[in-house]
Amino acid sequence: MVAFVLAALLFLSFCISVRQDRRRFSNAVLLGLTFLTAFSALFLQVGKLPTWAAVTVVALAFASPAFGILGLGVFLVRNGIIMIRKEGLRPANLLSMLAGLAIFALIALLVLVGVVGSPLLGGIAGTLTVVAGYVSFVFFCFLGYAFLYGRIKVRGDVDHVVMLGSGLVGGDRVPPLLASRLRKGQQIYEAQLARGGRPPFLLVSGGKGSDEKVSEARAMADWLIAQGVPEQHVVLEERSTTTEENMLFSQDIMTAHDPAYRCVVVTNNFHAFRAAMLARKTGVNGQVLGSPTAKYYWPSATIREFVAIFWEHRVVNLSICALLTVFGALGTLAAVLV
């Protein structure tokens, strides 16, 4: 009963936190803790079931995750191969494959422990499993809340639709990934006009990379104008080189136009939640909407976003991982000395 009460309190805290600001990563953690506590509370009720039912539940509780993890490993390795074929052999394109191989490596280590029976090897495997469990928990918190955040809809009129830039093809052409953002922004613009609202400014944000002929903002603006958007409704921000700078410099432009502005930021769906966190950090008054991304591209891109968020909160995350490692090392030492 206490566990159910705790789950209810965590869920209440989650709802209050989301109402205060949807763009907090703490929302993701509270959601994850709610589900973990609720599942634990349900699992504690297994002892009240008939023996055959309790055995069945326990078997399913352990078998389902095992098969799920194995299937996830296969999926990630396969996706990594597709990413290399379609996007080339670059570090960012290897993330899904590396994650899948890490899953298989940990499974192989656990099997080896069962065969060898070494206390030292068992301690190392146990420590790695616990640390991997923590990282996986944070990842699924991120994934679950990012999915919920992606369900946000634009309500009412906005003054600006900010579209975040990405790399150009051939130094001056908009690639499909960026075109998806621009189409989403144009749809918001046209929907506001269709319901009789004032035309929002389409603020395209992105500087010029060392390998680019024009700024990303210039290429994005040209794309929108070619699609029929009036040039006077397009505003360029051409200084930024990172997402945080996208937010900061766009914020300056919008504030100069109207300190009480309201905006919506557009990026790809895998990037929306982290962009929202940066929007909150930089004081941008608006939520972030995601545009569609090719299915094969999404897993690696999502893992990349998670790594970035994990590192942004590295003090907490690395401290917890270090603490778990220390406890694991002490437990291993005790097992070896016995």
Coordinates of C-alpha atoms in Angstrom, one line a residue:
M1 CA 0.0 0.0 0.0
V2 CA 2.9 2.4 0.9
A3 CA 4.4 1.8 -2.6
F4 CA 1.2 2.7 -4.3
V5 CA 0.9 5.9 -2.2
L6 CA 4.5 6.8 -3.2
A7 CA 3.7 6.2 -6.9
A8 CA 0.7 8.5 -6.6
L9 CA 2.8 11.2 -4.9
L10 CA 5.4 10.9 -7.6
F11 CA 2.7 11.2 -10.3
L12 CA 1.3 14.3 -8.6
S13 CA 4.7 15.8 -8.4
F14 CA 5.1 15.1 -12.1
C15 CA 1.8 16.8 -13.0
I16 CA 2.7 19.9 -11.0
S17 CA 6.1 20.1 -12.5
V18 CA 4.8 19.7 -16.1
R19 CA 2.2 22.4 -15.4
Q20 CA 4.9 24.8 -14.2
D21 CA 7.2 24.1 -17.2
R22 CA 7.0 21.3 -19.7
R23 CA 10.7 21.8 -20.7
R24 CA 12.4 20.4 -17.6
F25 CA 14.4 17.2 -17.6
S26 CA 13.2 16.6 -14.0
N27 CA 9.8 15.9 -15.6
A28 CA 11.3 12.9 -17.4
V29 CA 12.8 11.6 -14.2
L30 CA 9.6 12.0 -12.2
L31 CA 7.7 10.1 -14.9
G32 CA 10.2 7.3 -14.9
L33 CA 10.2 7.0 -11.1
T34 CA 6.4 7.0 -11.1
F35 CA 6.3 4.0 -13.5
L36 CA 9.1 2.2 -11.6
T37 CA 7.4 2.6 -8.3
A38 CA 4.0 1.6 -9.6
F39 CA 5.5 -1.5 -11.2
S40 CA 7.3 -2.4 -8.0
A41 CA 4.1 -2.0 -6.1
L42 CA 2.3 -4.3 -8.4
F43 CA 5.1 -6.8 -8.3
L44 CA 4.9 -6.9 -4.5
Q45 CA 1.4 -8.2 -4.8
V46 CA 2.6 -11.4 -6.5
G47 CA 2.9 -13.1 -3.1
K48 CA -0.9 -12.9 -2.6
L49 CA -1.6 -14.9 -5.8
P50 CA -2.0 -18.7 -6.0
T51 CA 1.4 -20.5 -6.5
W52 CA 0.9 -21.3 -10.2
A53 CA -0.1 -17.6 -10.9
A54 CA 2.8 -16.2 -8.9
V55 CA 5.3 -18.5 -10.7
T56 CA 3.9 -17.4 -14.1
V57 CA 4.1 -13.7 -13.3
V58 CA 7.7 -14.0 -12.0
A59 CA 8.7 -16.0 -15.1
L60 CA 7.2 -13.4 -17.4
A61 CA 8.7 -10.6 -15.4
F62 CA 12.2 -12.0 -16.0
A63 CA 11.7 -13.6 -19.5
S64 CA 10.1 -10.6 -21.2
P65 CA 12.9 -8.1 -20.4
A66 CA 15.5 -10.7 -21.4
F67 CA 14.0 -11.3 -24.8
G68 CA 13.3 -7.6 -25.1
I69 CA 16.9 -6.6 -24.5
L70 CA 18.1 -9.3 -26.9
G71 CA 15.7 -8.0 -29.6
L72 CA 16.8 -4.4 -28.9
G73 CA 20.4 -5.4 -29.5
V74 CA 19.5 -7.0 -32.8
F75 CA 17.5 -4.0 -33.9
L76 CA 20.2 -1.5 -33.0
V77 CA 23.0 -3.4 -34.8
R78 CA 20.8 -3.7 -37.9
N79 CA 19.9 0.0 -37.7
G80 CA 23.6 0.8 -37.4
I81 CA 24.3 -1.1 -40.7
I82 CA 21.5 0.8 -42.4
M83 CA 22.9 4.1 -41.1
I84 CA 26.4 3.3 -42.5
R85 CA 24.9 2.4 -45.9
K86 CA 22.8 5.5 -46.2
E87 CA 24.7 8.2 -44.3
G88 CA 28.3 7.0 -44.4
L89 CA 30.9 5.8 -41.9
R90 CA 31.0 8.7 -39.4
P91 CA 31.1 8.5 -35.6
A92 CA 27.6 10.0 -35.2
N93 CA 26.2 7.3 -37.5
L94 CA 27.8 4.4 -35.4
L95 CA 25.9 5.1 -32.2
S96 CA 23.0 2.6 -32.7
M97 CA 25.4 -0.1 -33.7
L98 CA 27.8 0.6 -30.8
A99 CA 24.8 0.5 -28.4
G100 CA 23.7 -2.8 -29.8
L101 CA 27.2 -4.3 -29.6
A102 CA 27.4 -3.1 -26.0
I103 CA 24.2 -5.0 -25.1
F104 CA 25.6 -8.2 -26.7
A105 CA 29.0 -7.7 -24.9
L106 CA 27.3 -7.4 -21.5
I107 CA 25.1 -10.5 -22.2
A108 CA 28.3 -12.5 -23.2
L109 CA 30.0 -11.4 -20.0
L110 CA 27.1 -12.5 -17.9
V111 CA 27.0 -15.9 -19.7
L112 CA 30.8 -16.2 -19.1
V113 CA 30.3 -15.6 -15.4
G114 CA 27.8 -18.4 -15.3
V115 CA 30.3 -20.7 -17.0
V116 CA 33.5 -19.7 -15.2
G117 CA 32.0 -19.0 -11.8
S118 CA 34.8 -16.5 -10.9
P119 CA 33.8 -14.2 -8.0
L120 CA 36.0 -11.4 -9.4
L121 CA 34.5 -11.7 -12.9
G122 CA 31.0 -11.9 -11.3
G123 CA 31.7 -8.7 -9.4
I124 CA 32.8 -6.9 -12.5
A125 CA 29.8 -8.1 -14.4
G126 CA 27.5 -7.2 -11.6
T127 CA 28.9 -3.7 -11.3
L128 CA 28.7 -3.1 -15.1
T129 CA 25.1 -4.4 -15.1
V130 CA 24.1 -2.0 -12.3
V131 CA 25.7 1.0 -14.0
A132 CA 24.1 0.0 -17.3
G133 CA 20.8 -0.3 -15.5
Y134 CA 21.1 3.2 -14.2
V135 CA 22.0 4.6 -17.6
S136 CA 19.2 2.6 -19.2
F137 CA 16.7 4.0 -16.6
V138 CA 17.7 7.6 -17.4
F139 CA 17.5 6.8 -21.2
F140 CA 14.0 5.4 -20.9
C141 CA 13.0 8.4 -18.8
F142 CA 14.2 10.6 -21.6
L143 CA 12.6 8.5 -24.3
G144 CA 9.2 8.3 -22.6
Y145 CA 8.9 12.0 -21.7
A146 CA 10.3 13.0 -25.1
F147 CA 7.5 11.0 -26.7
L148 CA 4.9 12.8 -24.5
Y149 CA 6.5 16.2 -25.1
G150 CA 6.2 15.6 -28.9
R151 CA 2.4 15.5 -28.6
I152 CA 2.3 19.3 -27.9
K153 CA 0.1 21.3 -30.2
V154 CA 0.2 25.0 -31.1
R155 CA -2.7 26.8 -29.4
G156 CA -3.5 30.4 -30.4
D157 CA -1.4 32.8 -32.5
V158 CA 2.4 33.2 -32.3
D159 CA 4.5 36.1 -33.3
H160 CA 7.5 34.1 -34.5
V161 CA 8.1 30.6 -35.9
V162 CA 11.7 29.8 -35.2
M163 CA 13.3 27.1 -37.4
L164 CA 16.6 25.7 -36.3
G165 CA 19.3 25.2 -39.0
S166 CA 21.3 22.1 -39.8
G167 CA 24.1 21.3 -42.3
L168 CA 23.6 22.1 -46.0
V169 CA 24.2 19.8 -49.0
G170 CA 26.9 21.0 -51.3
G171 CA 27.4 24.1 -49.2
D172 CA 24.2 25.8 -50.3
R173 CA 21.3 23.4 -50.6
V174 CA 18.7 22.4 -48.0
P175 CA 18.8 18.6 -47.3
P176 CA 15.7 16.5 -46.6
L177 CA 16.2 16.7 -42.8
L178 CA 16.2 20.5 -42.8
A179 CA 13.4 20.6 -45.4
S180 CA 11.2 18.7 -42.9
R181 CA 11.7 21.5 -40.4
L182 CA 10.9 24.2 -42.9
R183 CA 7.7 22.4 -44.1
K184 CA 6.6 22.1 -40.5
G185 CA 7.2 25.8 -39.9
Q186 CA 5.4 26.8 -43.1
Q187 CA 2.4 24.7 -42.1
I188 CA 2.2 26.5 -38.8
Y189 CA 2.4 29.8 -40.7
E190 CA -0.3 28.9 -43.1
A191 CA -2.6 27.4 -40.4
Q192 CA -2.4 30.7 -38.5
L193 CA -3.3 32.7 -41.6
A194 CA -6.1 30.2 -42.5
R195 CA -7.9 30.8 -39.1
G196 CA -7.7 34.6 -39.6
G197 CA -4.6 35.3 -37.5
R198 CA -1.9 37.8 -38.2
P199 CA 1.0 36.4 -40.2
P200 CA 3.9 35.3 -37.9
F201 CA 7.5 36.0 -38.9
L202 CA 9.4 32.9 -40.0
L203 CA 12.7 33.2 -38.2
V204 CA 15.3 31.0 -39.8
S205 CA 18.3 30.4 -37.6
G206 CA 21.8 29.1 -38.6
G207 CA 25.2 30.5 -39.3
K208 CA 27.7 29.7 -42.1
G209 CA 29.9 26.7 -41.5
S210 CA 33.5 26.5 -42.7
D211 CA 32.4 24.1 -45.5
E212 CA 29.3 26.1 -46.5
K213 CA 29.0 28.7 -49.3
V214 CA 26.1 30.5 -47.6
S215 CA 24.7 30.6 -44.1
E216 CA 22.1 28.0 -43.2
A217 CA 19.6 30.8 -42.6
R218 CA 20.1 32.2 -46.1
A219 CA 19.5 28.8 -47.7
M220 CA 16.5 28.2 -45.5
A221 CA 15.0 31.6 -46.4
D222 CA 15.5 31.0 -50.1
W223 CA 13.8 27.6 -49.7
L224 CA 10.7 29.2 -48.0
I225 CA 10.5 32.1 -50.5
A226 CA 10.6 29.6 -53.3
Q227 CA 7.7 27.8 -51.7
G228 CA 5.6 31.0 -51.8
V229 CA 6.2 32.6 -48.4
P230 CA 6.4 36.4 -48.8
E231 CA 10.0 37.6 -48.3
Q232 CA 8.9 40.3 -45.8
H233 CA 7.6 37.5 -43.5
V234 CA 11.1 35.8 -43.3
V235 CA 13.7 37.0 -40.8
L236 CA 17.3 35.7 -40.8
E237 CA 19.5 34.9 -37.8
E238 CA 22.9 34.1 -39.4
R239 CA 25.4 34.1 -36.4
S240 CA 24.6 30.9 -34.6
T241 CA 26.7 27.7 -34.7
T242 CA 25.0 25.6 -32.0
T243 CA 21.5 25.0 -30.8
E244 CA 22.1 27.1 -27.7
E245 CA 23.2 30.0 -29.9
N246 CA 20.2 29.5 -32.1
M247 CA 18.1 30.1 -29.1
L248 CA 20.1 33.1 -27.7
F249 CA 20.4 35.0 -31.0
S250 CA 16.8 34.3 -32.0
Q251 CA 15.8 35.5 -28.6
D252 CA 17.6 38.8 -29.2
I253 CA 15.8 39.3 -32.5
M254 CA 12.3 38.5 -31.1
T255 CA 12.8 40.6 -28.0
A256 CA 13.9 43.6 -30.0
H257 CA 10.7 43.2 -32.1
D258 CA 8.4 42.8 -29.1
P259 CA 9.5 42.1 -25.5
A260 CA 6.1 40.3 -24.9
Y261 CA 6.5 38.0 -28.0
R262 CA 5.2 34.5 -28.1
C263 CA 6.9 31.9 -30.4
V264 CA 7.1 28.3 -31.3
V265 CA 10.4 26.6 -32.2
V266 CA 10.6 24.0 -34.9
T267 CA 13.3 21.2 -35.2
N268 CA 13.2 17.5 -35.9
N269 CA 11.3 15.3 -33.6
F270 CA 14.4 13.5 -32.2
H271 CA 15.8 16.9 -31.2
A272 CA 12.6 18.6 -29.9
F273 CA 13.0 17.8 -26.1
R274 CA 16.6 18.8 -25.8
A275 CA 15.9 21.9 -27.8
A276 CA 13.1 22.7 -25.4
M277 CA 15.5 22.3 -22.5
L278 CA 17.8 24.8 -24.2
A279 CA 14.9 27.1 -24.9
R280 CA 14.1 27.1 -21.2
K281 CA 17.7 27.7 -20.3
T282 CA 18.1 30.7 -22.6
G283 CA 14.7 32.2 -21.6
V284 CA 12.9 31.7 -25.0
N285 CA 9.2 32.2 -24.5
G286 CA 7.8 29.2 -26.4
Q287 CA 7.6 25.5 -26.8
V288 CA 9.3 23.3 -29.4
L289 CA 7.6 21.2 -32.0
G290 CA 9.2 18.3 -33.9
S291 CA 9.0 17.6 -37.6
P292 CA 9.1 14.1 -39.1
T293 CA 12.4 12.3 -39.4
A294 CA 13.3 9.3 -41.6
K295 CA 12.7 6.1 -39.6
Y296 CA 16.2 4.7 -40.2
Y297 CA 17.8 7.9 -39.0
W298 CA 15.8 8.3 -35.7
P299 CA 17.5 5.6 -33.5
S300 CA 21.0 7.0 -33.8
A301 CA 19.9 10.6 -33.7
T302 CA 17.9 9.9 -30.5
I303 CA 20.9 8.2 -28.8
R304 CA 23.0 11.2 -29.8
E305 CA 20.5 13.5 -28.1
F306 CA 20.5 11.3 -25.0
V307 CA 24.2 11.3 -24.8
A308 CA 24.2 15.1 -25.0
I309 CA 21.6 15.4 -22.3
F310 CA 23.4 12.9 -20.1
W311 CA 26.6 14.9 -20.5
E312 CA 24.9 18.2 -19.8
H313 CA 23.9 16.7 -16.4
R314 CA 27.3 15.0 -16.0
V315 CA 27.9 16.1 -12.4
V316 CA 24.8 14.2 -11.2
N317 CA 25.0 11.3 -13.6
L318 CA 28.8 10.6 -13.3
S319 CA 28.6 10.9 -9.5
I320 CA 25.9 8.3 -9.4
C321 CA 27.8 6.0 -11.8
A322 CA 31.0 6.5 -9.7
L323 CA 29.1 5.7 -6.5
L324 CA 27.6 2.5 -8.0
T325 CA 31.0 1.5 -9.2
V326 CA 32.5 2.0 -5.7
F327 CA 29.8 -0.1 -4.1
G328 CA 30.3 -2.7 -6.8
A329 CA 34.1 -2.8 -6.2
L330 CA 33.6 -3.2 -2.4
G331 CA 31.1 -6.0 -3.0
T332 CA 33.5 -7.7 -5.4
L333 CA 36.4 -7.4 -2.9
A334 CA 34.3 -8.9 -0.2
A335 CA 33.3 -11.8 -2.4
V336 CA 36.9 -12.5 -3.4
L337 CA 38.2 -12.4 0.1
V338 CA 35.6 -14.8 1.5

